[in-house]
Amino acid sequence: MRKKYIAGIIAIALVAGIFIYQKIRVKLFVSENENGKAVSIIGGSDGPTSVFIAGKVGGDDTASYTSISMEDAKKLFENEGDYIILDVRRADEYAEGHIPNAINIANEEIGGQEPAELKDKNQTIYAYCRSGRRSQEAAGKLAALGYTNIIECGGILDWTGDIEQ
């Protein structure tokens, strides 16, 4: 008996109602690592693909963070407050220039344990990188670790203020 291949498959990543639509036959599996859940799509048109999902898969307790523009973040930084500006680029990028008063924890260093520099999980943390991709990853990982006030604000490429070296 000949099996018919399904022309399309919808994989539901149960985080924020995101749907991934693939027009090819694929196999899915979910694995857990020190950074959270990862959905791997095997046999995609470009070969194996991994998608990082922050926090728990499913339920109402899914970890999350907020994204704002760098312009909006700059306005917020003008006011004194109890917040941390977190540069998640590599140390060499940080040394070349960063937003004043920012601390540096590279995205690659954020894993399964809370960073020692971020003691208060309820403190507001503004995360940025070069262009915005790594800050989104870092924000998701921090949210998965239980940090509750993560604000991802894109990349320093959009920063129009002073740079500290």
XYZ file of N, CA, C and O in Angstrom:
660
model
N 0.834 -1.173 0.000
C 0.000 0.000 0.000
C 0.881 1.239 0.000
O 1.812 1.355 0.751
N 0.561 2.115 -0.838
C 1.357 3.323 -0.995
C 0.886 4.407 -0.028
O -0.295 4.692 0.072
N 1.828 4.955 0.700
C 1.471 6.019 1.640
C 1.449 7.355 0.917
O 2.289 7.642 0.084
N 0.468 8.119 1.232
C 0.407 9.472 0.680
C 1.161 10.400 1.618
O 1.003 10.328 2.819
N 1.983 11.214 1.056
C 2.699 12.196 1.860
C 1.847 13.440 2.023
O 1.194 13.893 1.101
N 1.838 13.939 3.177
C 1.065 15.148 3.465
C 1.828 16.329 2.865
O 3.005 16.518 3.145
N 1.157 17.130 2.078
C 1.807 18.261 1.409
C 2.188 19.357 2.387
O 3.159 20.064 2.192
N 1.439 19.534 3.441
C 1.756 20.589 4.410
C 1.572 20.108 5.821
O 0.797 19.218 6.073
N 2.319 20.644 6.725
C 2.169 20.287 8.130
C 2.269 21.572 8.939
O 3.051 22.459 8.629
N 1.416 21.670 9.933
C 1.470 22.844 10.797
C 2.017 22.398 12.138
O 1.463 21.528 12.780
N 3.132 23.001 12.527
C 3.724 22.717 13.839
C 3.421 23.902 14.728
O 3.683 25.037 14.392
N 2.819 23.613 15.847
C 2.456 24.701 16.750
C 3.503 24.791 17.846
O 3.673 23.872 18.616
N 4.215 25.888 17.864
C 5.139 26.165 18.959
C 4.300 26.876 20.005
O 3.860 27.987 19.806
N 4.034 26.210 21.112
C 3.061 26.697 22.086
C 3.601 27.842 22.946
O 3.376 27.896 24.139
N 4.319 28.733 22.316
C 4.777 29.925 23.003
C 4.194 31.110 22.267
O 4.441 31.301 21.090
N 3.356 31.878 22.927
C 2.750 33.104 22.385
C 1.947 32.833 21.124
O 1.793 33.723 20.293
N 1.441 31.610 20.954
C 0.583 31.308 19.817
C 1.277 31.382 18.480
O 0.646 31.657 17.469
N 2.590 31.143 18.447
C 3.334 31.200 17.192
C 3.091 29.911 16.418
O 3.186 28.828 16.956
N 2.808 30.040 15.129
C 2.628 28.890 14.272
C 3.742 28.857 13.241
O 4.073 29.857 12.646
N 4.301 27.696 13.052
C 5.315 27.517 12.020
C 4.682 26.662 10.940
O 4.191 25.579 11.216
N 4.679 27.145 9.722
C 4.053 26.427 8.622
C 5.131 25.930 7.676
O 5.929 26.705 7.194
N 5.169 24.666 7.429
C 6.139 24.062 6.529
C 5.396 23.411 5.370
O 4.487 22.631 5.591
N 5.792 23.699 4.144
C 5.141 23.127 2.971
C 5.850 21.860 2.516
O 5.758 21.484 1.363
N 6.579 21.244 3.403
C 7.282 20.015 3.067
C 7.061 19.009 4.179
O 6.596 19.351 5.254
N 7.398 17.776 3.897
C 7.277 16.733 4.917
C 8.424 16.901 5.902
O 9.586 16.967 5.514
N 8.103 16.990 7.182
C 9.122 17.194 8.201
C 8.845 16.298 9.397
O 7.751 15.796 9.574
N 9.847 16.113 10.209
C 9.702 15.446 11.497
C 10.062 16.470 12.552
O 10.978 17.251 12.391
N 9.341 16.470 13.657
C 9.585 17.408 14.749
C 9.931 16.659 16.018
O 9.414 15.590 16.265
N 10.792 17.235 16.817
C 10.958 16.757 18.177
C 11.338 17.928 19.064
O 11.887 18.913 18.617
N 10.968 17.835 20.325
C 11.250 18.876 21.296
C 12.283 18.329 22.264
O 12.131 17.234 22.791
N 13.344 19.089 22.475
C 14.363 18.684 23.437
C 14.560 19.815 24.428
O 14.199 20.953 24.175
N 15.115 19.486 25.576
C 15.361 20.503 26.590
C 16.849 20.545 26.866
O 17.507 19.516 26.972
N 17.389 21.781 26.906
C 18.781 21.951 27.263
C 18.866 22.957 28.391
O 17.856 23.344 28.949
N 20.084 23.401 28.725
C 20.229 24.315 29.857
C 19.597 25.672 29.595
O 19.343 26.431 30.512
N 19.295 26.008 28.353
C 18.711 27.306 28.021
C 17.200 27.259 27.876
O 16.572 28.276 27.667
N 16.601 26.117 27.946
C 15.153 26.014 27.787
C 14.804 24.951 26.781
O 15.522 23.985 26.592
N 13.682 25.130 26.117
C 13.210 24.161 25.139
C 13.724 24.530 23.756
O 13.868 25.690 23.433
N 13.957 23.548 22.942
C 14.319 23.784 21.556
C 13.481 22.851 20.699
O 13.323 21.690 21.017
N 12.915 23.371 19.649
C 12.175 22.555 18.700
C 13.085 22.353 17.511
O 13.569 23.315 16.935
N 13.347 21.136 17.149
C 14.170 20.864 15.989
C 13.294 20.322 14.878
O 12.477 19.442 15.089
N 13.482 20.861 13.696
C 12.752 20.414 12.522
C 13.754 19.656 11.666
O 14.731 20.228 11.193
N 13.532 18.367 11.513
C 14.454 17.522 10.785
C 13.907 17.298 9.381
O 12.738 16.983 9.198
N 14.764 17.429 8.381
C 14.355 17.162 7.007
C 13.719 18.355 6.332
O 13.017 18.207 5.359
N 13.983 19.552 6.822
C 13.479 20.749 6.167
C 14.226 20.991 4.867
O 15.219 20.350 4.565
N 13.771 21.940 4.084
C 14.381 22.191 2.788
C 15.820 22.654 2.916
O 16.615 22.469 2.007
N 16.170 23.271 4.038
C 17.535 23.738 4.246
C 18.311 22.795 5.164
O 19.361 23.156 5.667
N 17.799 21.630 5.435
C 18.439 20.713 6.356
C 17.915 20.925 7.764
O 16.942 21.635 7.977
N 18.564 20.334 8.767
C 18.090 20.457 10.141
C 18.065 21.910 10.602
O 18.946 22.683 10.290
N 17.053 22.251 11.326
C 16.868 23.610 11.826
C 16.488 23.528 13.292
O 15.710 22.680 13.676
N 17.019 24.426 14.112
C 16.634 24.486 15.517
C 16.020 25.833 15.805
O 16.471 26.850 15.316
N 14.992 25.838 16.626
C 14.309 27.052 17.029
C 14.316 27.094 18.546
O 13.833 26.163 19.176
N 14.876 28.153 19.144
C 14.883 28.276 20.598
C 13.550 28.831 21.057
O 13.041 29.788 20.505
N 12.964 28.203 22.075
C 11.723 28.682 22.658
C 12.006 28.985 24.118
O 12.398 28.102 24.873
N 11.806 30.235 24.505
C 12.074 30.625 25.884
C 10.993 30.096 26.800
O 9.823 30.152 26.482
N 11.408 29.610 27.926
C 10.460 29.229 28.961
C 9.843 27.874 28.750
O 10.344 27.042 28.027
N 8.711 27.696 29.400
C 8.016 26.429 29.369
C 7.140 26.361 28.132
O 6.590 27.353 27.698
N 6.984 25.203 27.586
C 6.129 25.025 26.427
C 4.711 24.782 26.917
O 4.455 23.842 27.644
N 3.812 25.673 26.531
C 2.402 25.517 26.873
C 2.044 26.134 28.207
O 2.880 26.582 28.957
N 0.765 26.194 28.455
C 0.272 26.703 29.723
C 0.279 28.218 29.788
O 0.738 28.901 28.897
N -0.240 28.734 30.894
C -0.312 30.171 31.089
C 0.937 30.743 31.733
O 1.060 31.939 31.891
N 1.878 29.882 32.123
C 3.056 30.349 32.825
C 4.264 30.473 31.899
O 5.398 30.378 32.322
N 4.020 30.724 30.630
C 5.094 30.860 29.664
C 5.909 32.112 29.965
O 5.358 33.173 30.192
N 7.228 31.973 29.984
C 8.107 33.101 30.249
C 8.035 34.080 29.084
O 7.868 33.691 27.932
N 8.161 35.382 29.405
C 8.088 36.371 28.340
C 8.905 37.604 28.696
O 9.373 37.754 29.809
N 9.046 38.472 27.707
C 9.730 39.740 27.877
C 9.053 40.755 26.972
O 8.227 40.409 26.135
N 9.406 42.029 27.138
C 8.832 43.113 26.355
C 9.893 43.662 25.413
O 11.066 43.726 25.780
N 9.494 44.055 24.216
C 10.407 44.699 23.268
C 9.975 46.136 23.042
O 8.782 46.407 22.883
N 10.945 47.044 23.058
C 10.700 48.444 22.735
C 11.792 48.918 21.785
O 12.803 48.242 21.608
N 11.604 50.075 21.189
C 12.618 50.618 20.288
C 13.757 51.216 21.109
O 13.590 51.590 22.276
N 14.913 51.354 20.486
C 16.047 51.974 21.145
C 15.744 53.445 21.435
O 16.180 53.989 22.455
N 14.973 54.078 20.581
C 14.571 55.468 20.804
C 13.757 55.600 22.095
O 13.989 56.499 22.904
N 12.803 54.687 22.298
C 12.016 54.704 23.529
C 12.882 54.391 24.748
O 12.720 54.996 25.813
N 13.824 53.469 24.586
C 14.724 53.123 25.694
C 15.576 54.335 26.072
O 15.770 54.620 27.258
N 16.067 55.068 25.075
C 16.895 56.245 25.351
C 16.126 57.255 26.199
O 16.669 57.841 27.137
N 14.853 57.459 25.897
C 14.027 58.378 26.695
C 13.903 57.882 28.136
O 13.962 58.671 29.076
N 13.748 56.582 28.306
C 13.635 56.015 29.651
C 14.955 56.126 30.414
O 14.957 56.351 31.624
N 16.081 55.995 29.718
C 17.391 56.075 30.364
C 17.685 57.487 30.865
O 18.536 57.676 31.728
N 17.009 58.500 30.304
C 17.224 59.879 30.734
C 16.737 60.107 32.158
O 17.191 61.025 32.830
N 15.813 59.286 32.612
C 15.298 59.374 33.982
C 16.067 58.410 34.866
O 16.332 57.273 34.478
N 16.416 58.889 36.046
C 17.068 57.998 36.984
C 16.063 56.952 37.439
O 14.868 57.211 37.507
N 16.547 55.789 37.722
C 15.661 54.737 38.169
C 16.443 53.522 38.597
O 17.662 53.455 38.456
N 15.726 52.554 39.107
C 16.337 51.314 39.556
C 16.241 50.294 38.427
O 15.325 49.481 38.393
N 17.156 50.393 37.495
C 17.177 49.477 36.357
C 18.620 49.173 35.992
O 19.544 49.869 36.412
N 18.781 48.123 35.222
C 20.091 47.724 34.709
C 20.037 47.806 33.193
O 19.074 47.344 32.575
N 21.077 48.378 32.615
C 21.241 48.344 31.167
C 22.226 47.217 30.898
O 23.361 47.247 31.377
N 21.787 46.219 30.146
C 22.574 45.006 29.922
C 22.989 44.899 28.460
O 22.155 44.758 27.575
N 24.283 44.970 28.235
C 24.862 44.789 26.901
C 25.202 43.305 26.775
O 25.999 42.778 27.549
N 24.579 42.613 25.823
C 24.788 41.166 25.697
C 25.738 40.807 24.552
O 25.796 39.664 24.123
N 26.498 41.801 24.084
C 27.513 41.514 23.065
C 28.740 40.894 23.725
O 28.856 40.848 24.947
N 29.677 40.432 22.900
C 30.931 39.889 23.423
C 31.726 40.998 24.116
O 31.536 42.186 23.852
N 32.659 40.626 24.983
C 33.463 41.583 25.743
C 34.250 42.516 24.823
O 34.369 43.713 25.117
N 34.773 42.015 23.719
C 35.541 42.875 22.810
C 34.647 43.928 22.147
O 35.055 45.074 21.962
N 33.398 43.571 21.842
C 32.457 44.536 21.272
C 32.097 45.594 22.310
O 32.033 46.786 21.998
N 31.868 45.155 23.537
C 31.542 46.054 24.638
C 32.677 47.061 24.851
O 32.444 48.252 25.037
N 33.925 46.583 24.809
C 35.093 47.443 25.035
C 35.235 48.515 23.949
O 35.755 49.600 24.214
N 34.758 48.230 22.742
C 34.843 49.200 21.651
C 33.898 50.376 21.864
O 34.082 51.434 21.282
N 32.870 50.204 22.676
C 31.922 51.272 22.967
C 30.574 50.717 23.354
O 30.094 49.772 22.725
N 29.989 51.293 24.398
C 28.707 50.808 24.903
C 27.886 51.969 25.455
O 28.404 53.076 25.644
N 26.629 51.722 25.709
C 25.755 52.720 26.310
C 26.279 53.003 27.725
O 26.624 52.066 28.454
N 26.375 54.292 28.111
C 26.881 54.618 29.445
C 26.140 53.856 30.551
O 24.929 53.691 30.508
N 26.917 53.382 31.509
C 26.448 52.650 32.693
C 25.959 51.236 32.395
O 25.421 50.578 33.279
N 26.126 50.763 31.174
C 25.718 49.389 30.844
C 26.717 48.402 31.433
O 27.912 48.672 31.505
N 26.197 47.256 31.862
C 27.060 46.156 32.271
C 27.085 45.148 31.132
O 26.200 45.138 30.282
N 28.100 44.308 31.122
C 28.264 43.364 30.019
C 28.182 41.927 30.504
O 28.935 41.503 31.371
N 27.213 41.201 29.947
C 27.136 39.746 30.092
C 26.811 39.244 28.690
O 25.719 39.494 28.172
N 27.748 38.570 28.068
C 27.542 38.102 26.699
C 26.377 37.116 26.625
O 26.183 36.301 27.537
N 25.608 37.210 25.561
C 24.482 36.302 25.342
C 24.917 34.848 25.489
O 24.210 34.035 26.076
N 26.093 34.532 24.978
C 26.593 33.154 25.014
C 26.867 32.682 26.437
O 26.929 31.479 26.688
N 27.035 33.605 27.375
C 27.305 33.243 28.768
C 26.029 33.018 29.577
O 26.085 32.514 30.693
N 24.890 33.418 29.016
C 23.628 33.231 29.728
C 23.141 31.821 29.429
O 22.900 31.475 28.276
N 23.068 31.016 30.472
C 22.701 29.616 30.280
C 21.658 29.174 31.281
O 20.650 29.842 31.487
N 21.928 28.075 31.943
C 20.965 27.476 32.848
C 20.980 28.036 34.261
O 20.141 27.674 35.068
N 21.950 28.911 34.562
C 22.024 29.491 35.898
C 21.924 31.004 35.810
O 22.350 31.617 34.829
N 21.368 31.593 36.871
C 21.236 33.042 36.917
C 22.613 33.684 36.925
O 23.480 33.272 37.690
N 22.827 34.721 36.099
C 24.112 35.427 36.145
C 24.306 36.101 37.503
O 23.374 36.696 38.054
N 25.509 36.015 38.051
C 25.798 36.575 39.370
C 25.547 38.078 39.422
O 25.173 38.610 40.466
N 25.716 38.765 38.295
C 25.530 40.216 38.255
C 24.059 40.619 38.334
O 23.750 41.781 38.585
N 23.163 39.689 38.094
C 21.726 39.970 38.078
C 21.054 39.260 39.244
O 20.391 38.246 39.087
N 21.232 39.818 40.423
C 20.757 39.165 41.644
C 19.239 39.238 41.832
O 18.628 38.299 42.289
N 18.644 40.383 41.485
C 17.217 40.606 41.717
C 16.416 40.237 40.471
O 16.475 40.925 39.452
N 15.658 39.167 40.547
C 14.882 38.712 39.385
C 13.702 39.620 39.058
O 13.091 39.478 38.009
N 13.375 40.554 39.942
C 12.265 41.471 39.688
C 12.724 42.856 39.223
O 11.907 43.706 38.918
N 14.034 43.088 39.184
C 14.554 44.376 38.751
C 14.359 44.533 37.239
O 14.429 43.568 36.484
N 14.134 45.755 36.809
C 13.992 46.024 35.377
C 15.357 45.925 34.717
O 16.327 46.538 35.175
N 15.421 45.146 33.642
C 16.663 44.946 32.897
C 16.393 45.279 31.434
O 15.527 44.676 30.802
N 17.142 46.260 30.909
C 17.058 46.626 29.494
C 18.206 45.933 28.773
O 19.374 46.198 29.055
N 17.890 45.024 27.864
C 18.909 44.259 27.155
C 19.064 44.768 25.729
O 18.081 45.018 25.037
N 20.322 44.931 25.300
C 20.594 45.322 23.914
C 21.843 44.606 23.425
O 22.627 44.068 24.217
N 22.040 44.605 22.131
C 23.231 44.020 21.511
C 23.673 44.935 20.372
O 23.559 46.148 20.466
N 24.134 44.371 19.270
C 24.553 45.182 18.122
C 23.360 45.562 17.261
O 23.139 46.709 16.951
N 22.572 44.547 16.880
C 21.467 44.805 15.951
C 20.094 44.406 16.493
O 19.086 44.814 15.953
N 20.051 43.588 17.541
C 18.786 43.189 18.134
C 18.546 41.690 18.209
O 17.717 41.236 18.991
N 19.271 40.888 17.444
C 19.043 39.441 17.459
C 19.484 38.806 18.766
O 18.738 38.067 19.410
N 20.706 39.112 19.203
C 21.213 38.504 20.441
C 20.465 39.012 21.668
O 20.280 38.271 22.636
N 20.012 40.260 21.634
C 19.261 40.775 22.791
C 17.923 40.059 22.915
O 17.446 39.812 24.023
N 17.319 39.687 21.794
C 16.076 38.908 21.848
C 16.346 37.527 22.431
O 15.584 37.040 23.277
N 17.432 36.898 22.002
C 17.785 35.579 22.546
C 18.062 35.676 24.046
O 17.572 34.855 24.829
N 18.854 36.671 24.437
C 19.201 36.831 25.853
C 17.962 37.127 26.691
O 17.799 36.576 27.785
N 17.080 37.981 26.189
C 15.844 38.301 26.916
C 15.009 37.041 27.123
O 14.469 36.816 28.210
N 14.914 36.214 26.104
C 14.176 34.961 26.226
C 14.805 34.023 27.238
O 14.109 33.400 28.041
N 16.118 33.930 27.234
C 16.802 33.054 28.184
C 16.649 33.567 29.615
O 16.423 32.778 30.536
N 16.753 34.887 29.799
C 16.579 35.442 31.142
C 15.148 35.238 31.643
O 14.931 34.900 32.808
N 14.186 35.431 30.753
C 12.787 35.193 31.130
C 12.587 33.735 31.537
O 11.899 33.437 32.516
N 13.214 32.827 30.808
C 13.110 31.406 31.127
C 13.744 31.081 32.478
O 13.342 30.131 33.141
N 14.726 31.891 32.886
C 15.372 31.705 34.186
C 14.561 32.314 35.333
O 14.937 32.188 36.487
N 13.471 32.999 34.998
C 12.603 33.539 36.037
C 12.685 35.041 36.231
O 12.049 35.581 37.144
N 13.449 35.749 35.415
C 13.490 37.207 35.508
C 12.172 37.744 34.965
O 11.696 37.314 33.912
N 11.581 38.693 35.678
C 10.210 39.097 35.378
C 10.068 40.434 34.663
O 9.004 40.723 34.136
N 11.106 41.260 34.646
C 11.009 42.594 34.048
C 12.094 42.822 33.006
O 12.909 43.739 33.112
N 12.101 41.978 31.995
C 13.092 42.078 30.928
C 12.502 42.921 29.800
O 11.400 42.652 29.327
N 13.257 43.926 29.380
C 12.845 44.765 28.258
C 13.955 44.711 27.215
O 15.076 45.155 27.460
N 13.649 44.145 26.081
C 14.602 44.032 24.975
C 14.456 45.291 24.139
O 13.363 45.662 23.751
N 15.587 45.978 23.889
C 15.498 47.266 23.187
C 16.354 47.334 21.932
O 16.754 48.410 21.514
N 16.628 46.211 21.322
C 17.278 46.230 20.013
C 18.785 46.329 20.082
O 19.418 45.730 20.937
N 19.339 47.117 19.138
C 20.783 47.161 19.000
C 21.381 48.544 19.118
O 20.725 49.554 18.877
N 22.653 48.552 19.460
C 23.383 49.803 19.610
C 23.512 50.535 18.275
O 23.752 51.749 18.248
N 23.321 49.831 17.180
C 23.336 50.486 15.870
C 22.270 51.578 15.785
O 22.423 52.542 15.025
N 21.196 51.458 16.566
C 20.122 52.445 16.576
C 20.267 53.471 17.689
O 19.417 54.341 17.852
N 21.325 53.381 18.478
C 21.541 54.285 19.600
C 22.062 55.627 19.071
O 23.008 55.665 18.285
N 21.471 56.721 19.525
C 21.891 58.052 19.077
C 22.524 58.866 20.202
O 22.850 60.031 20.007
N 22.705 58.276 21.362
C 23.283 58.986 22.501
C 24.783 58.810 22.596
O 25.446 58.320 21.671
N 25.300 59.208 23.747
C 26.736 59.089 24.015
C 27.146 57.620 24.066
O 26.347 56.755 24.417
N 28.405 57.392 23.736
C 29.005 56.059 23.815
C 30.145 56.129 24.810
O 30.954 57.058 24.775
N 30.201 55.161 25.696
C 31.248 55.076 26.708
C 32.224 53.987 26.300
O 31.836 52.948 25.789
N 33.525 54.240 26.546
C 34.534 53.215 26.222
C 35.342 52.859 27.431
O 35.436 53.555 28.379
